[in-house]
XYZ file of C-alpha atoms in Angstrom:
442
model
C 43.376 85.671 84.585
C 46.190 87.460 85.859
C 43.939 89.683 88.164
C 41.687 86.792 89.539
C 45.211 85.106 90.803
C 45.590 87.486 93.697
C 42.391 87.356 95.078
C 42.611 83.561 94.838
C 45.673 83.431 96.713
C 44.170 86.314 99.058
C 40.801 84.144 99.384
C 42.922 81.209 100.716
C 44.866 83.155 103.074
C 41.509 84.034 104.709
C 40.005 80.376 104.733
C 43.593 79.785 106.697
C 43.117 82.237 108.994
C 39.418 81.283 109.670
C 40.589 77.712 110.332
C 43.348 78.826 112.633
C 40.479 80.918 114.578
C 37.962 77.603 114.341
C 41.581 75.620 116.061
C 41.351 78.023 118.814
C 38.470 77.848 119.381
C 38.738 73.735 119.348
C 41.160 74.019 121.869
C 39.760 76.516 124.405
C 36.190 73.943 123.846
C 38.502 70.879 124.645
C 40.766 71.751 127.578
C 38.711 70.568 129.806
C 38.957 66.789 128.782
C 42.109 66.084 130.031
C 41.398 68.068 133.514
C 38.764 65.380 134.726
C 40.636 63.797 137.728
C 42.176 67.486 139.207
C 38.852 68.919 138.583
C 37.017 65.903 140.566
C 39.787 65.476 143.093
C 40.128 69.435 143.855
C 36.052 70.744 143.159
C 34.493 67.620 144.473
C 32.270 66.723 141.370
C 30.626 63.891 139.918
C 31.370 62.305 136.433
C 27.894 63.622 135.407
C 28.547 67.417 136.407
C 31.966 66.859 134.460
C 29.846 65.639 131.712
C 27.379 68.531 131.507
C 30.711 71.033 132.001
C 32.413 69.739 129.123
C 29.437 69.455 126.671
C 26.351 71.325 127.929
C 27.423 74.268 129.742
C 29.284 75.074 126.334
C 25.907 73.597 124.313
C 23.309 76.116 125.877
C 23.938 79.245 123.866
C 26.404 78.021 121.276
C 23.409 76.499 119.778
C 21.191 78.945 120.598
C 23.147 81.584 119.588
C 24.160 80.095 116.164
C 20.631 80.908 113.964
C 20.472 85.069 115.282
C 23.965 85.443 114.427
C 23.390 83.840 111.083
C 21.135 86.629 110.443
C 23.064 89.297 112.006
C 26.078 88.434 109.870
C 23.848 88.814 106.857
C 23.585 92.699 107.125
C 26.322 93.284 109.162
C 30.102 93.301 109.313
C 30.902 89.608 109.765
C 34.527 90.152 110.641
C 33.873 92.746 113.221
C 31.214 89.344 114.253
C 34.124 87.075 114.511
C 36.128 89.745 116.455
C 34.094 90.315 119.266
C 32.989 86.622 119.261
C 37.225 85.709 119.758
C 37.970 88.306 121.939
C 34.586 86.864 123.991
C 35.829 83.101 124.086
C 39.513 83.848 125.382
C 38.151 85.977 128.179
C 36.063 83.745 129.618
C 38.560 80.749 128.782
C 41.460 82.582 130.824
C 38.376 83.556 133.655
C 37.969 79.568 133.692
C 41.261 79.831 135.057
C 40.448 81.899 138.105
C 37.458 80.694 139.193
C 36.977 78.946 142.901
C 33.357 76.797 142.459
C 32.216 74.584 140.231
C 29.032 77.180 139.479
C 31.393 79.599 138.735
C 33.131 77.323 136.000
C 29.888 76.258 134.781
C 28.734 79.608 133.941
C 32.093 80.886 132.218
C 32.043 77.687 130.071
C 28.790 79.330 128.967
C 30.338 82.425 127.907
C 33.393 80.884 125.960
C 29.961 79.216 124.015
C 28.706 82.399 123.799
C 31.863 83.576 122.267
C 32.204 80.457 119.570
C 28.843 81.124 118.678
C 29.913 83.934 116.407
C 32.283 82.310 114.512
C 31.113 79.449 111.934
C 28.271 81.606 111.068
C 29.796 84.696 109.857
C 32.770 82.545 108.301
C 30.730 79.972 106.276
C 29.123 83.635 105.076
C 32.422 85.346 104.172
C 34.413 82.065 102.729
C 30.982 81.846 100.586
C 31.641 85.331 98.903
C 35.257 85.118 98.805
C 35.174 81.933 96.232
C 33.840 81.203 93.407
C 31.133 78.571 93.159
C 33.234 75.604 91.445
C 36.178 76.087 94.160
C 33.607 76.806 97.315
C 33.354 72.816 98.385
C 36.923 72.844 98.556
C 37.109 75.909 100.466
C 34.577 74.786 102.953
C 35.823 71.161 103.608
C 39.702 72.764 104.195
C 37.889 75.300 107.042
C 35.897 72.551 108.470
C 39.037 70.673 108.464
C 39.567 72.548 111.630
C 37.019 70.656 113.477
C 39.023 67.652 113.826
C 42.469 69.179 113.288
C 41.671 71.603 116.459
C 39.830 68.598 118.710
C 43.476 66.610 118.506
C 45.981 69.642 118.373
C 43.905 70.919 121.826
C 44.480 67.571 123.297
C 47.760 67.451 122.295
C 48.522 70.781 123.876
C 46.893 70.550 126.928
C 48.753 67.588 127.532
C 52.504 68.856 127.123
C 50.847 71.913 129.206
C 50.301 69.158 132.097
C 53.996 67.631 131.434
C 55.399 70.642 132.594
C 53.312 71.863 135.324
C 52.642 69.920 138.686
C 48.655 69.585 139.235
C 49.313 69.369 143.260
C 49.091 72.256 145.930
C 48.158 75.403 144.924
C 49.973 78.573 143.438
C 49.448 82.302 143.917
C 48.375 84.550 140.809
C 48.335 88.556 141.926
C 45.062 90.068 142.028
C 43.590 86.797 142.107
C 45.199 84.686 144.919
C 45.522 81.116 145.095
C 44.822 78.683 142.534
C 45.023 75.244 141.490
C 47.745 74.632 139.242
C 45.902 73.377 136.872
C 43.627 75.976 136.039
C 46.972 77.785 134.781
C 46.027 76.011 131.083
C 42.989 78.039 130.649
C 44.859 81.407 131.102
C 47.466 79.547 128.449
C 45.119 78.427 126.013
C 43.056 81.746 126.412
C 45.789 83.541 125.742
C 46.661 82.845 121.800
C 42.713 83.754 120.477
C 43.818 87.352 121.409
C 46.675 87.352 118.755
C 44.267 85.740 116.184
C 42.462 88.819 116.667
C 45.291 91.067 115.665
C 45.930 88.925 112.514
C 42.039 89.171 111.349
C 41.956 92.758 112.574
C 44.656 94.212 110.641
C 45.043 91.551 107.709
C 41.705 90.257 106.495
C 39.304 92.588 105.047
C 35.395 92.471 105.203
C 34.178 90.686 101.879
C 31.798 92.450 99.205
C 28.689 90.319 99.321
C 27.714 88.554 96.703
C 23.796 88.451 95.435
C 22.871 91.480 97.648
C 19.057 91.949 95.489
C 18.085 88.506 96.005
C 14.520 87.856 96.597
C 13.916 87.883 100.045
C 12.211 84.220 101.552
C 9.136 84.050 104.222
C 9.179 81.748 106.926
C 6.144 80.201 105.512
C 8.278 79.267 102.089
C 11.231 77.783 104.405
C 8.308 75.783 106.653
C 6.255 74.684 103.789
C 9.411 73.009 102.181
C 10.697 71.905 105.540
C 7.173 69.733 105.782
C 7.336 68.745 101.957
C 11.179 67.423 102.878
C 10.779 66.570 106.645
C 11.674 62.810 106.754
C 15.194 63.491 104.316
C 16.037 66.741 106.103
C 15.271 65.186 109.496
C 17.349 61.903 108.812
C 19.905 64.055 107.756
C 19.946 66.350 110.744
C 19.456 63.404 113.263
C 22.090 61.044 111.546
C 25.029 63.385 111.904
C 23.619 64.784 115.066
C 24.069 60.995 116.513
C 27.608 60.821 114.690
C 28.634 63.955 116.420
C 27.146 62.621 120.123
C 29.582 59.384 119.386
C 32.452 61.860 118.381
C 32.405 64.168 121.423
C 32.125 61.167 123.876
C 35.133 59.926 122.565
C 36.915 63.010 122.262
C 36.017 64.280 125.802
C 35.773 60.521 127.912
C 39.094 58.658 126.210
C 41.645 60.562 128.321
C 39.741 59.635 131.101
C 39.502 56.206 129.703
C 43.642 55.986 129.318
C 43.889 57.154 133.194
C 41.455 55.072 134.910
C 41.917 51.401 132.945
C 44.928 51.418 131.701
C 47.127 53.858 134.459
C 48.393 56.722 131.793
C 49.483 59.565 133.237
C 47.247 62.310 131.813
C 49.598 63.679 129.739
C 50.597 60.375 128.419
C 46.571 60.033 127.464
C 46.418 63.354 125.866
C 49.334 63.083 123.464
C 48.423 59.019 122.577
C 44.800 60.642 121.846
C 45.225 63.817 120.408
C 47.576 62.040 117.869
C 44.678 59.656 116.753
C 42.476 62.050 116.177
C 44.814 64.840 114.100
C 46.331 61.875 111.977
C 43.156 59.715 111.102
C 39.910 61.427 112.373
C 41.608 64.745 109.596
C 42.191 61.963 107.032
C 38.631 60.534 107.595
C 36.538 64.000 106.793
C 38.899 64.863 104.101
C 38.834 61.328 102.494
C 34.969 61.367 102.865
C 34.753 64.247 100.847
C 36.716 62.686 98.124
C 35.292 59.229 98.192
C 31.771 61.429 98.005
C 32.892 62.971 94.657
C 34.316 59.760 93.336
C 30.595 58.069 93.735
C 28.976 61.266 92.219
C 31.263 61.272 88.853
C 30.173 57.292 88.990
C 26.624 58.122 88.635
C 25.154 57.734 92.143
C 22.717 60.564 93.233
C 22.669 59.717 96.682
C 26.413 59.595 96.902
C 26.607 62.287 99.681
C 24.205 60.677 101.905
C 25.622 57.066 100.938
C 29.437 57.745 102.224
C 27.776 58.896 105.937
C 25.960 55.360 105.554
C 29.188 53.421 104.560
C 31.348 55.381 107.321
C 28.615 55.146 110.256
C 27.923 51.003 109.053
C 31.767 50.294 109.876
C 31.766 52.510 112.712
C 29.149 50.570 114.218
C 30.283 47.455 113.757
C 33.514 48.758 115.471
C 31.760 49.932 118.338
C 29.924 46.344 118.605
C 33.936 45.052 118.713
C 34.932 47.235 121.256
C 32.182 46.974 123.860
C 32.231 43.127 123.502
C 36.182 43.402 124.042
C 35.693 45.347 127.156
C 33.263 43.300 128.398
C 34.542 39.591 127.289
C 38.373 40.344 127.566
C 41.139 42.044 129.020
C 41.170 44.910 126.664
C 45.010 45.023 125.826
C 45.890 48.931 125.249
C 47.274 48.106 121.784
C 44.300 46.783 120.066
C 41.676 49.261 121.815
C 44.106 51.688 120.425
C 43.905 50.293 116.861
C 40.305 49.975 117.123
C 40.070 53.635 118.479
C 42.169 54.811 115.800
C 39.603 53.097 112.886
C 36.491 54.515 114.677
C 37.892 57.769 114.892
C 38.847 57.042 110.534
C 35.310 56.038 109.521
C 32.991 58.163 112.469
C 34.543 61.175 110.337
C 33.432 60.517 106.801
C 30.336 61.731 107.094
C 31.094 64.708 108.123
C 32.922 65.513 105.167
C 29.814 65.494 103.107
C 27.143 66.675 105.143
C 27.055 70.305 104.941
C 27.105 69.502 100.458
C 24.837 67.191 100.941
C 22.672 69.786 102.699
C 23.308 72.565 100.195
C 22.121 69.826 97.431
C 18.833 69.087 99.051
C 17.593 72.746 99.336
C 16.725 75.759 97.289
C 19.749 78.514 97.174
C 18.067 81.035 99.191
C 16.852 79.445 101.963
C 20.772 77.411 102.678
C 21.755 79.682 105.335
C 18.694 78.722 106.876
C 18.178 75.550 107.051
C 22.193 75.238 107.609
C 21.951 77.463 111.291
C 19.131 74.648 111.978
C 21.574 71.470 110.754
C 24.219 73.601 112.910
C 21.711 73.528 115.927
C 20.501 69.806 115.760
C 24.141 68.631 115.619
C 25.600 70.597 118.496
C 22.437 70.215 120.858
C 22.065 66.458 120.288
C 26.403 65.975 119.562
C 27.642 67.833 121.681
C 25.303 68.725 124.446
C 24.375 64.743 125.000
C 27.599 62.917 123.916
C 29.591 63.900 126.852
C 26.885 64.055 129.278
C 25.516 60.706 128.242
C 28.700 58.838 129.174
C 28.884 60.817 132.896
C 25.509 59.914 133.209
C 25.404 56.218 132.259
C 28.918 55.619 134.645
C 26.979 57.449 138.310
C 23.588 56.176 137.436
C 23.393 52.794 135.948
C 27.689 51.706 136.838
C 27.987 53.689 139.591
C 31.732 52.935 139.756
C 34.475 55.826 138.050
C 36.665 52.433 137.031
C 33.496 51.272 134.343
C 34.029 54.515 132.407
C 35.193 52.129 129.437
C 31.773 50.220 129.668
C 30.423 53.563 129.703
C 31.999 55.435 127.063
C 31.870 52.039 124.826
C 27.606 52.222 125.462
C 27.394 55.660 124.323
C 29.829 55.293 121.366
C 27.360 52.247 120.249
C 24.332 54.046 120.525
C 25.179 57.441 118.339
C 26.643 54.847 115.595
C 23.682 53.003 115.701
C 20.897 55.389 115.607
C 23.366 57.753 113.173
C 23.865 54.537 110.715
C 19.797 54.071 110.837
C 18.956 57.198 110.371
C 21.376 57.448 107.383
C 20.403 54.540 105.774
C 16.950 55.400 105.966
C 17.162 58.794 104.541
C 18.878 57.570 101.010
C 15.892 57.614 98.868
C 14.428 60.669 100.409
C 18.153 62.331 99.917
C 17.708 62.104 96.134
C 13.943 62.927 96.260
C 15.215 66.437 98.192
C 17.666 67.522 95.573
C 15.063 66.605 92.474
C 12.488 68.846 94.822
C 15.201 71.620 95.571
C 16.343 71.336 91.393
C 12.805 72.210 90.305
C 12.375 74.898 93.262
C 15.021 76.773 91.278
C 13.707 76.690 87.804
């Protein structure tokens, strides 16, 4: 006993580390929400090419990316992975912060995706032999944790960033020359993944794999169980994907939403937002995780599945209230905020128990697979549409910047909708899955 408490301890100080990495990495993905109206006012783009900068620049290879280096970090070193893949994001976060054209900002966002495309993979693989099995659902939910703890501490930072630098004129940076003053965050934010890298480097050692002689599985095993399991895996998938496209909306459109209705200064948007999300978006995915066990102990066996349902069924009917309130009312900035706040609560409980409920419905060896495909639905769909969709719906069908609310309010609607359908629908199938994945193993 006495020898297993070290490694314990040791085992949680890398899951902390690896969520301090996935913050960073949160942060350098979210500066650019709260840069919208300097970025418009000094580049000269539309809300849509803000909307494919924030989410689909990033999107193109972070998704891509996500299922080869899920392979590569099974044979080889996964921290040397997460290394490069750090060192790789706060580069071309800082070079965000030097560049002079909108193309040029559009193709460094790709390379911080490039970058954060190393890191979940090899880290789900290295928290996965650190732990034992009856403490590894712990482990996870605390490093996804990050997810929502990162989105609202980036926010929050960017925004005392902007309180104490002007976003007017221009400054001059040697070697590069002039530049907006706002660009200065990236080369902040960039700047902190670099010390992460120390602290990994010199502090966390590469794990000995577990189950190295497992039998290796064909393609044609993982497709023919895929098609035996389509409609559960797919409403799975789909449903969180859509949950996700309603989460980065809000995260990336609400600052904008703070300046342009309601006259917040920018950093006045980012600190009232970022707070929502760290206090009850966190609360949401860690409470859905709990609430998911609690049904489980009380017999249900599509418990996992059922607390996305109950979360995305509220956060619907949420999104109904606040599109009729922007439409029918004024919209006073105190009860959007309190309606905010319990979208942002129940929109996360899902994603506490999605990637269990995933590991439930499939055979042990072919998890890592079908998890790099869950990984790519969600961030293709979530976060490659999500922002976009709101950019797109406020040039092409509004075509007025002051109807981002209507905007941002439509899209919301939509991923709760289709997520709480899809969800719903995929109950009975859920339980079917893990019966089909149980006798798989025996």
């Amino acid at each position: 006993m006495t020898s297993q408490t070290p490694s314990l301890r040791y085992a949680w100080y890398v899951v902390a580390v690896l969520m301090l990495a996935y913050i960073s990495s949160f942060i350098d993905r979210q500066v650019l929400t709260l840069l919208v109206k300097p970025l418009k006012r000094d580049f000269g783009v539309t809300d849509t090419q803000i909307g494919l900068l924030i989410g689909f620049s990033f999107a193109i290879f972070y998704t891509f990316l996500g299922i080869p280096i899920g392979r590569l970090a099974d044979r080889r070193s996964r921290k040397s992975i997460i290394l490069w893949g750090i060192v790789l994001w706060s580069l071309m976060t800082a070079i965000c912060g030097v560049t002079d054209t909108y193309s040029q900002l559009f193709l460094a966002r790709v390379g911080v995706g490039i970058g954060e495309a190393a890191l979940s993979p090899a880290a789900y693989s290295m928290i996965t032999d650190l732990f034992p099995r009856h403490k590894l659902g712990t482990a996870m939910g605390i490093y996804n944790l990050g997810v929502y703890v990162g989105s609202g501490l980036s926010i929050l930072l960017v925004a005392l960033i902007l309180k104490l630098i002007s976003v007017e004129g221009m400054w001059q940076v040697p070697f590069f020359g002039e530049i907006y003053p706002w660009q200065t965050v990236f080369l902040i934010v960039g700047a902190p993944g670099l010390l992460i890298v120390l602290l990994i480097a010199f502090t966390v050692k590469e794990p000995v794999r577990q189950q190295t002689s497992k039998a290796k599985v064909e393609m044609s095993e993982i497709r023919a169980y895929f098609s035996a399991n389509r409609f559960s895996l797919l409403s799975l998938f789909f449903g969180i994907a859509f949950m996700a496209f309603s989460s980065y909306a809000t995260t990336s459109w609400t600052p904008t939403l703070f300046v342009r209705k309601y006259g917040l200064a920018e950093a006045q948007a980012g600190l009232l937002l970022g707070a929502i999300i760290t206090i009850f978006s966190t609360a949401g995915v860690y409470l859905g995780g709990r609430y998911a066990d609690k049904l489980t102990k009380d017999g249900y066996p599509d418990a996992k599945m059922r607390v996305g349902y109950q979360g995305m069924l509220i956060g619907t009917l949420l999104a109904v209230s606040i599109l009729a309130m922007m439409v029918f009312t004024s919209a006073p900035l105190p009860v959007f905020v309190v309606l905010l706040a319990l979208i942002c609560f129940f929109t996360a409980l899902p994603y506490g128990a999605a990637t269990a409920a995933l590991q439930e419905m499939v055979p042990a060896p072919m998890r890592a697979t079908f998890s790099a495909f869950f990984l790519f639905v969600v961030n293709i769909v979530g976060l490659g549409g999500g922002p976009l969709a709101v950019g797109f719906i406020n040039d092409k069908i509004f075509g007025d910047p002051n109807q981002v609310h209507l905007s941002l309010a439509c899209t919301v609607l939509l991923g709760c909708g289709v997520s709480c359908l899809l969800l719903y629908r995929g109950l009975k199938p859920f339980v079917r899955s893990t019966e089909n994945a149980r006798l798989a193993v025996n």
